[in-house]
């Protein structure tokens, strides 16, 4: 057989050149920004459909949302409108935009139905500030700023308490100063900064270690999971399921301040101990009634873990189940708190807020 005269590499199908994107830089430029955002929207929509299906197995009413994100009003790449569009695709009931250095995003947020927060910086930590109608300027001393926010009636939280992925690792001083906060406070156990598809990374594993350490010392630390999205692509990646009566900013903030919420990027989770729900204190009588756990995920659960005083008390195989319900006794040796984790077959997970033991 004779070799082809032309090298096969040079043979083009008819019309090929008109489809080669590098030949149309303008179309390519638009696609390079539009295509990834559209793909992320499909991911968010698929998750919204999965959760809508999970809700059929879960009898509690809750609102899904994110307390922490950024736009071009600080160091985010997206607009408020893009954030709103993604929050809608993700099926979120609320989305806070917490830009740094002020609240100039507020008028646009109102226009697009988003809620306004802010994230100033103080000694060792950033501060998540919600529910204030004016820009907050910290004095620069961590403990004093937290007390000041409390006095002002703000809902405030500690974002990324151990640093953020991949390389910002906070010093031990940033971990240990949190032990000096004695009143109940909110802290992120999952922060999605710089993540796109999966919010959980090693800084979140450290945050969970820190959380258990604080809880063992009988600090009341209610957990949050927020995207800290600096790109609209990440909106919806992790969220809080908040057990509030109504979807108003005031109701949602009051509920999350009391720890009546769970953190998730997939499964739904509810735990009660007698009459005490998440974020509440259980009495001896509550304890006798046992820990009631309900988990649901239409994509299939894998395991349920019960944690007490920093140790794993029990682990259950829930493989392939869309819903899992059980009541179990809390061992007498557990003195400070119990909390529950639900893991789905695809590795997505939910964390209940703790029930504190008296
Ligand atoms: Zn931050
Ligand atoms: Zn942030």
GROMACS .gro file of C-alpha atoms and ligand atoms in nm:
model
  360
    1UNK     CA    1   0.000   0.000   0.000
    2UNK     CA    2   0.124   0.344  -0.088
    3UNK     CA    3   0.164   0.591   0.196
    4UNK     CA    4  -0.073   0.891   0.173
    5UNK     CA    5   0.090   1.182   0.000
    6UNK     CA    6  -0.020   1.425   0.267
    7UNK     CA    7   0.054   1.365   0.633
    8UNK     CA    8  -0.279   1.259   0.800
    9UNK     CA    9  -0.221   1.531   1.057
   10UNK     CA   10  -0.288   1.794   0.796
   11UNK     CA   11  -0.617   1.649   0.670
   12UNK     CA   12  -0.912   1.853   0.800
   13UNK     CA   13  -1.280   1.767   0.773
   14UNK     CA   14  -1.487   2.014   0.568
   15UNK     CA   15  -1.593   2.314   0.777
   16UNK     CA   16  -1.351   2.228   1.052
   17UNK     CA   17  -1.179   2.561   1.054
   18UNK     CA   18  -1.501   2.750   1.118
   19UNK     CA   19  -1.547   2.545   1.440
   20UNK     CA   20  -1.196   2.582   1.576
   21UNK     CA   21  -1.240   2.814   1.869
   22UNK     CA   22  -0.887   2.954   1.863
   23UNK     CA   23  -0.973   3.114   1.529
   24UNK     CA   24  -1.250   3.324   1.687
   25UNK     CA   25  -1.092   3.489   1.991
   26UNK     CA   26  -1.403   3.685   2.081
   27UNK     CA   27  -1.631   3.380   2.093
   28UNK     CA   28  -1.358   3.195   2.280
   29UNK     CA   29  -1.326   3.473   2.536
   30UNK     CA   30  -1.699   3.461   2.610
   31UNK     CA   31  -1.704   3.082   2.633
   32UNK     CA   32  -1.405   3.072   2.865
   33UNK     CA   33  -1.602   3.262   3.128
   34UNK     CA   34  -1.955   3.143   3.043
   35UNK     CA   35  -1.896   2.770   3.007
   36UNK     CA   36  -1.749   2.697   3.356
   37UNK     CA   37  -2.024   2.899   3.523
   38UNK     CA   38  -2.289   2.710   3.326
   39UNK     CA   39  -2.134   2.374   3.421
   40UNK     CA   40  -2.130   2.475   3.788
   41UNK     CA   41  -2.493   2.578   3.759
   42UNK     CA   42  -2.577   2.226   3.634
   43UNK     CA   43  -2.400   2.081   3.941
   44UNK     CA   44  -2.602   2.315   4.168
   45UNK     CA   45  -2.928   2.225   3.994
   46UNK     CA   46  -2.859   1.853   4.025
   47UNK     CA   47  -2.794   1.898   4.399
   48UNK     CA   48  -3.115   2.102   4.436
   49UNK     CA   49  -3.310   1.816   4.272
   50UNK     CA   50  -3.141   1.561   4.502
   51UNK     CA   51  -3.234   1.764   4.810
   52UNK     CA   52  -3.592   1.819   4.693
   53UNK     CA   53  -3.617   1.439   4.669
   54UNK     CA   54  -3.453   1.390   5.013
   55UNK     CA   55  -3.706   1.627   5.171
   56UNK     CA   56  -3.982   1.375   5.097
   57UNK     CA   57  -3.815   1.145   5.353
   58UNK     CA   58  -3.766   1.418   5.615
   59UNK     CA   59  -4.056   1.558   5.814
   60UNK     CA   60  -3.896   1.875   5.951
   61UNK     CA   61  -3.929   2.209   5.784
   62UNK     CA   62  -3.601   2.390   5.737
   63UNK     CA   63  -3.450   2.662   5.520
   64UNK     CA   64  -3.129   2.612   5.322
   65UNK     CA   65  -2.877   2.889   5.293
   66UNK     CA   66  -2.530   3.032   5.306
   67UNK     CA   67  -2.413   3.305   5.545
   68UNK     CA   68  -2.086   3.398   5.374
   69UNK     CA   69  -1.994   3.501   5.017
   70UNK     CA   70  -1.814   3.778   4.828
   71UNK     CA   71  -1.866   3.979   4.510
   72UNK     CA   72  -1.682   4.248   4.317
   73UNK     CA   73  -1.776   4.486   4.600
   74UNK     CA   74  -1.466   4.336   4.765
   75UNK     CA   75  -1.236   4.060   4.636
   76UNK     CA   76  -1.492   3.831   4.465
   77UNK     CA   77  -1.494   3.791   4.085
   78UNK     CA   78  -1.873   3.768   4.045
   79UNK     CA   79  -2.150   4.024   4.052
   80UNK     CA   80  -2.439   4.034   4.298
   81UNK     CA   81  -2.670   3.938   4.008
   82UNK     CA   82  -2.459   3.627   3.928
   83UNK     CA   83  -2.459   3.530   4.296
   84UNK     CA   84  -2.839   3.560   4.301
   85UNK     CA   85  -2.872   3.352   3.986
   86UNK     CA   86  -2.655   3.073   4.125
   87UNK     CA   87  -2.834   3.078   4.463
   88UNK     CA   88  -3.160   3.033   4.275
   89UNK     CA   89  -3.021   2.746   4.066
   90UNK     CA   90  -2.896   2.581   4.386
   91UNK     CA   91  -3.246   2.611   4.535
   92UNK     CA   92  -3.120   2.811   4.834
   93UNK     CA   93  -3.375   2.989   5.049
   94UNK     CA   94  -3.130   3.264   5.144
   95UNK     CA   95  -2.785   3.389   5.058
   96UNK     CA   96  -2.580   3.647   5.248
   97UNK     CA   97  -2.323   3.859   5.065
   98UNK     CA   98  -2.055   3.945   5.320
   99UNK     CA   99  -1.805   4.162   5.138
  100UNK     CA  100  -1.493   4.300   5.306
  101UNK     CA  101  -1.431   4.666   5.380
  102UNK     CA  102  -1.791   4.790   5.386
  103UNK     CA  103  -2.146   4.720   5.269
  104UNK     CA  104  -2.161   4.894   4.930
  105UNK     CA  105  -2.322   4.574   4.794
  106UNK     CA  106  -2.639   4.646   4.999
  107UNK     CA  107  -2.854   4.827   4.734
  108UNK     CA  108  -2.783   4.557   4.471
  109UNK     CA  109  -2.850   4.282   4.724
  110UNK     CA  110  -3.190   4.430   4.805
  111UNK     CA  111  -3.268   4.446   4.433
  112UNK     CA  112  -3.181   4.076   4.388
  113UNK     CA  113  -3.334   3.943   4.711
  114UNK     CA  114  -3.002   3.864   4.881
  115UNK     CA  115  -2.916   3.948   5.243
  116UNK     CA  116  -2.632   4.173   5.350
  117UNK     CA  117  -2.344   4.098   5.585
  118UNK     CA  118  -1.980   4.197   5.608
  119UNK     CA  119  -1.644   4.045   5.690
  120UNK     CA  120  -1.398   4.284   5.855
  121UNK     CA  121  -1.063   4.174   5.992
  122UNK     CA  122  -0.948   4.192   6.351
  123UNK     CA  123  -0.655   4.057   6.554
  124UNK     CA  124  -0.582   3.693   6.445
  125UNK     CA  125  -0.925   3.639   6.284
  126UNK     CA  126  -1.173   3.769   6.032
  127UNK     CA  127  -1.522   3.835   6.169
  128UNK     CA  128  -1.847   3.738   5.997
  129UNK     CA  129  -2.103   4.008   6.079
  130UNK     CA  130  -2.473   3.975   5.997
  131UNK     CA  131  -2.781   4.177   6.081
  132UNK     CA  132  -2.618   4.522   6.103
  133UNK     CA  133  -2.741   4.796   5.872
  134UNK     CA  134  -2.415   4.993   5.885
  135UNK     CA  135  -2.052   4.916   5.808
  136UNK     CA  136  -1.871   4.784   6.114
  137UNK     CA  137  -1.514   4.894   6.183
  138UNK     CA  138  -1.344   4.669   6.441
  139UNK     CA  139  -1.121   4.822   6.706
  140UNK     CA  140  -0.859   4.554   6.639
  141UNK     CA  141  -0.864   4.354   6.965
  142UNK     CA  142  -1.035   4.020   6.900
  143UNK     CA  143  -1.212   3.963   7.232
  144UNK     CA  144  -1.320   4.327   7.262
  145UNK     CA  145  -1.454   4.328   6.906
  146UNK     CA  146  -1.657   4.011   6.970
  147UNK     CA  147  -1.803   4.164   7.288
  148UNK     CA  148  -1.877   4.486   7.099
  149UNK     CA  149  -2.063   4.299   6.822
  150UNK     CA  150  -2.261   4.115   7.088
  151UNK     CA  151  -2.361   4.448   7.250
  152UNK     CA  152  -2.466   4.588   6.913
  153UNK     CA  153  -2.706   4.295   6.865
  154UNK     CA  154  -2.522   4.163   6.558
  155UNK     CA  155  -2.521   3.796   6.464
  156UNK     CA  156  -2.149   3.735   6.435
  157UNK     CA  157  -1.940   3.428   6.361
  158UNK     CA  158  -1.580   3.313   6.334
  159UNK     CA  159  -1.508   3.232   5.969
  160UNK     CA  160  -1.240   2.973   5.875
  161UNK     CA  161  -1.109   2.944   6.235
  162UNK     CA  162  -0.796   2.746   6.134
  163UNK     CA  163  -0.723   2.927   5.807
  164UNK     CA  164  -0.833   2.842   5.455
  165UNK     CA  165  -0.743   2.607   5.176
  166UNK     CA  166  -0.488   2.549   5.039
  167UNK     CA  167  -0.209   2.732   5.217
  168UNK     CA  168  -0.336   2.981   5.472
  169UNK     CA  169  -0.279   2.805   5.805
  170UNK     CA  170  -0.352   3.006   6.118
  171UNK     CA  171  -0.106   2.997   6.411
  172UNK     CA  172  -0.199   2.816   6.734
  173UNK     CA  173  -0.266   3.154   6.895
  174UNK     CA  174  -0.567   3.192   6.663
  175UNK     CA  175  -0.698   2.852   6.781
  176UNK     CA  176  -0.642   2.913   7.151
  177UNK     CA  177  -0.788   3.266   7.168
  178UNK     CA  178  -1.127   3.107   7.089
  179UNK     CA  179  -1.114   2.927   7.425
  180UNK     CA  180  -1.143   3.269   7.586
  181UNK     CA  181  -1.487   3.325   7.432
  182UNK     CA  182  -1.715   3.207   7.709
  183UNK     CA  183  -2.062   3.294   7.577
  184UNK     CA  184  -2.217   3.075   7.305
  185UNK     CA  185  -2.079   3.169   6.965
  186UNK     CA  186  -2.095   3.065   6.600
  187UNK     CA  187  -1.798   2.920   6.415
  188UNK     CA  188  -1.753   2.779   6.066
  189UNK     CA  189  -1.664   2.408   6.067
  190UNK     CA  190  -1.668   2.417   5.690
  191UNK     CA  191  -1.543   2.706   5.479
  192UNK     CA  192  -1.542   2.662   5.103
  193UNK     CA  193  -1.299   2.942   5.012
  194UNK     CA  194  -1.100   2.850   4.698
  195UNK     CA  195  -1.297   2.525   4.660
  196UNK     CA  196  -1.529   2.476   4.367
  197UNK     CA  197  -1.704   2.138   4.383
  198UNK     CA  198  -1.624   1.997   4.727
  199UNK     CA  199  -1.618   2.243   5.017
  200UNK     CA  200  -1.451   2.012   5.269
  201UNK     CA  201  -1.071   2.019   5.282
  202UNK     CA  202  -0.795   1.977   5.542
  203UNK     CA  203  -0.856   2.319   5.700
  204UNK     CA  204  -1.215   2.207   5.768
  205UNK     CA  205  -1.091   1.881   5.922
  206UNK     CA  206  -0.882   2.099   6.156
  207UNK     CA  207  -1.183   2.323   6.226
  208UNK     CA  208  -1.381   2.014   6.331
  209UNK     CA  209  -1.093   1.907   6.560
  210UNK     CA  210  -1.092   2.256   6.710
  211UNK     CA  211  -1.471   2.245   6.747
  212UNK     CA  212  -1.457   1.919   6.946
  213UNK     CA  213  -1.175   2.062   7.157
  214UNK     CA  214  -1.386   2.368   7.248
  215UNK     CA  215  -1.697   2.157   7.306
  216UNK     CA  216  -1.507   1.925   7.541
  217UNK     CA  217  -1.417   2.235   7.744
  218UNK     CA  218  -1.791   2.303   7.768
  219UNK     CA  219  -1.790   2.600   7.534
  220UNK     CA  220  -2.116   2.631   7.345
  221UNK     CA  221  -2.003   2.656   6.986
  222UNK     CA  222  -2.273   2.637   6.721
  223UNK     CA  223  -2.143   2.528   6.382
  224UNK     CA  224  -2.190   2.684   6.041
  225UNK     CA  225  -2.092   2.567   5.692
  226UNK     CA  226  -2.050   2.845   5.438
  227UNK     CA  227  -1.911   2.868   5.087
  228UNK     CA  228  -1.711   3.190   5.138
  229UNK     CA  229  -1.754   3.194   4.760
  230UNK     CA  230  -1.524   3.440   4.586
  231UNK     CA  231  -1.670   3.319   4.255
  232UNK     CA  232  -2.040   3.261   4.185
  233UNK     CA  233  -1.940   2.913   4.064
  234UNK     CA  234  -1.911   2.794   4.424
  235UNK     CA  235  -2.250   2.913   4.551
  236UNK     CA  236  -2.453   2.618   4.682
  237UNK     CA  237  -2.148   2.394   4.741
  238UNK     CA  238  -2.215   2.377   5.118
  239UNK     CA  239  -2.508   2.515   5.316
  240UNK     CA  240  -2.690   2.530   5.648
  241UNK     CA  241  -3.027   2.369   5.708
  242UNK     CA  242  -3.192   2.612   5.949
  243UNK     CA  243  -3.495   2.508   6.155
  244UNK     CA  244  -3.683   2.838   6.158
  245UNK     CA  245  -4.055   2.904   6.146
  246UNK     CA  246  -4.038   3.160   5.866
  247UNK     CA  247  -3.796   3.260   5.593
  248UNK     CA  248  -3.729   3.609   5.725
  249UNK     CA  249  -3.380   3.739   5.796
  250UNK     CA  250  -3.470   3.795   6.162
  251UNK     CA  251  -3.610   3.441   6.205
  252UNK     CA  252  -3.321   3.273   6.028
  253UNK     CA  253  -3.061   3.467   6.228
  254UNK     CA  254  -3.235   3.394   6.559
  255UNK     CA  255  -3.246   3.022   6.477
  256UNK     CA  256  -2.882   2.994   6.370
  257UNK     CA  257  -2.768   3.195   6.675
  258UNK     CA  258  -2.936   2.930   6.891
  259UNK     CA  259  -2.770   2.643   6.703
  260UNK     CA  260  -3.097   2.521   6.553
  261UNK     CA  261  -2.929   2.416   6.227
  262UNK     CA  262  -2.713   2.154   6.063
  263UNK     CA  263  -2.424   2.190   5.818
  264UNK     CA  264  -2.437   1.990   5.495
  265UNK     CA  265  -2.327   1.950   5.137
  266UNK     CA  266  -2.581   1.671   5.075
  267UNK     CA  267  -2.765   1.475   5.347
  268UNK     CA  268  -3.042   1.608   5.574
  269UNK     CA  269  -3.003   1.555   5.948
  270UNK     CA  270  -3.207   1.605   6.263
  271UNK     CA  271  -3.120   1.500   6.619
  272UNK     CA  272  -3.307   1.542   6.946
  273UNK     CA  273  -3.244   1.421   7.298
  274UNK     CA  274  -3.578   1.407   7.476
  275UNK     CA  275  -3.719   1.756   7.444
  276UNK     CA  276  -3.382   1.912   7.368
  277UNK     CA  277  -3.303   1.987   7.006
  278UNK     CA  278  -2.976   2.091   6.846
  279UNK     CA  279  -2.812   2.384   7.021
  280UNK     CA  280  -3.012   2.322   7.340
  281UNK     CA  281  -2.923   2.185   7.683
  282UNK     CA  282  -3.058   1.841   7.771
  283UNK     CA  283  -3.160   1.754   8.125
  284UNK     CA  284  -3.123   1.417   8.296
  285UNK     CA  285  -3.483   1.339   8.209
  286UNK     CA  286  -3.422   1.422   7.839
  287UNK     CA  287  -3.127   1.190   7.849
  288UNK     CA  288  -3.342   0.898   7.960
  289UNK     CA  289  -3.550   0.929   7.644
  290UNK     CA  290  -3.248   0.863   7.424
  291UNK     CA  291  -3.092   1.031   7.125
  292UNK     CA  292  -3.326   1.035   6.827
  293UNK     CA  293  -3.152   1.060   6.489
  294UNK     CA  294  -3.313   1.110   6.149
  295UNK     CA  295  -3.099   1.129   5.836
  296UNK     CA  296  -3.211   1.139   5.473
  297UNK     CA  297  -3.043   1.148   5.135
  298UNK     CA  298  -3.215   1.046   4.813
  299UNK     CA  299  -2.873   0.965   4.662
  300UNK     CA  300  -2.818   0.703   4.932
  301UNK     CA  301  -2.665   0.718   5.279
  302UNK     CA  302  -2.348   0.534   5.372
  303UNK     CA  303  -2.290   0.578   5.747
  304UNK     CA  304  -2.411   0.755   6.060
  305UNK     CA  305  -2.163   0.848   6.333
  306UNK     CA  306  -2.239   0.962   6.684
  307UNK     CA  307  -1.975   1.172   6.861
  308UNK     CA  308  -1.972   1.249   7.232
  309UNK     CA  309  -1.705   1.445   7.423
  310UNK     CA  310  -1.475   1.427   7.120
  311UNK     CA  311  -1.494   1.049   7.083
  312UNK     CA  312  -1.686   0.831   6.843
  313UNK     CA  313  -1.961   0.665   7.047
  314UNK     CA  314  -2.118   0.465   6.766
  315UNK     CA  315  -2.106   0.415   6.390
  316UNK     CA  316  -2.390   0.262   6.188
  317UNK     CA  317  -2.393   0.117   5.841
  318UNK     CA  318  -2.670   0.294   5.648
  319UNK     CA  319  -2.555   0.185   5.304
  320UNK     CA  320  -2.803   0.239   5.022
  321UNK     CA  321  -3.076   0.375   5.249
  322UNK     CA  322  -3.255   0.696   5.153
  323UNK     CA  323  -3.371   0.747   5.512
  324UNK     CA  324  -3.239   0.629   5.847
  325UNK     CA  325  -3.406   0.668   6.187
  326UNK     CA  326  -3.292   0.537   6.523
  327UNK     CA  327  -3.309   0.612   6.894
  328UNK     CA  328  -3.012   0.522   7.110
  329UNK     CA  329  -2.894   0.570   7.466
  330UNK     CA  330  -2.619   0.821   7.543
  331UNK     CA  331  -2.361   0.646   7.767
  332UNK     CA  332  -2.332   0.785   8.120
  333UNK     CA  333  -1.961   0.864   8.074
  334UNK     CA  334  -2.049   1.132   7.814
  335UNK     CA  335  -2.073   1.456   8.008
  336UNK     CA  336  -2.040   1.759   7.780
  337UNK     CA  337  -2.217   1.709   7.445
  338UNK     CA  338  -2.333   1.475   7.171
  339UNK     CA  339  -2.344   1.544   6.799
  340UNK     CA  340  -2.411   1.337   6.486
  341UNK     CA  341  -2.260   1.310   6.138
  342UNK     CA  342  -2.434   1.156   5.835
  343UNK     CA  343  -2.225   1.049   5.534
  344UNK     CA  344  -2.373   0.979   5.191
  345UNK     CA  345  -2.254   0.714   4.948
  346UNK     CA  346  -2.078   0.976   4.737
  347UNK     CA  347  -1.892   1.112   5.041
  348UNK     CA  348  -2.110   1.418   5.097
  349UNK     CA  349  -2.182   1.482   5.464
  350UNK     CA  350  -2.398   1.652   5.722
  351UNK     CA  351  -2.306   1.763   6.076
  352UNK     CA  352  -2.572   1.820   6.339
  353UNK     CA  353  -2.520   2.098   6.586
  354UNK     CA  354  -2.440   1.963   6.933
  355UNK     CA  355  -2.689   1.893   7.208
  356UNK     CA  356  -2.523   2.015   7.527
  357UNK     CA  357  -2.549   1.799   7.838
  358UNK     CA  358  -2.620   1.950   8.176
  359LIG    ZN1  359  -1.224   3.555   5.558
  360LIG    ZN1  360  -1.491   3.559   5.332
   0.00000   0.00000   0.00000
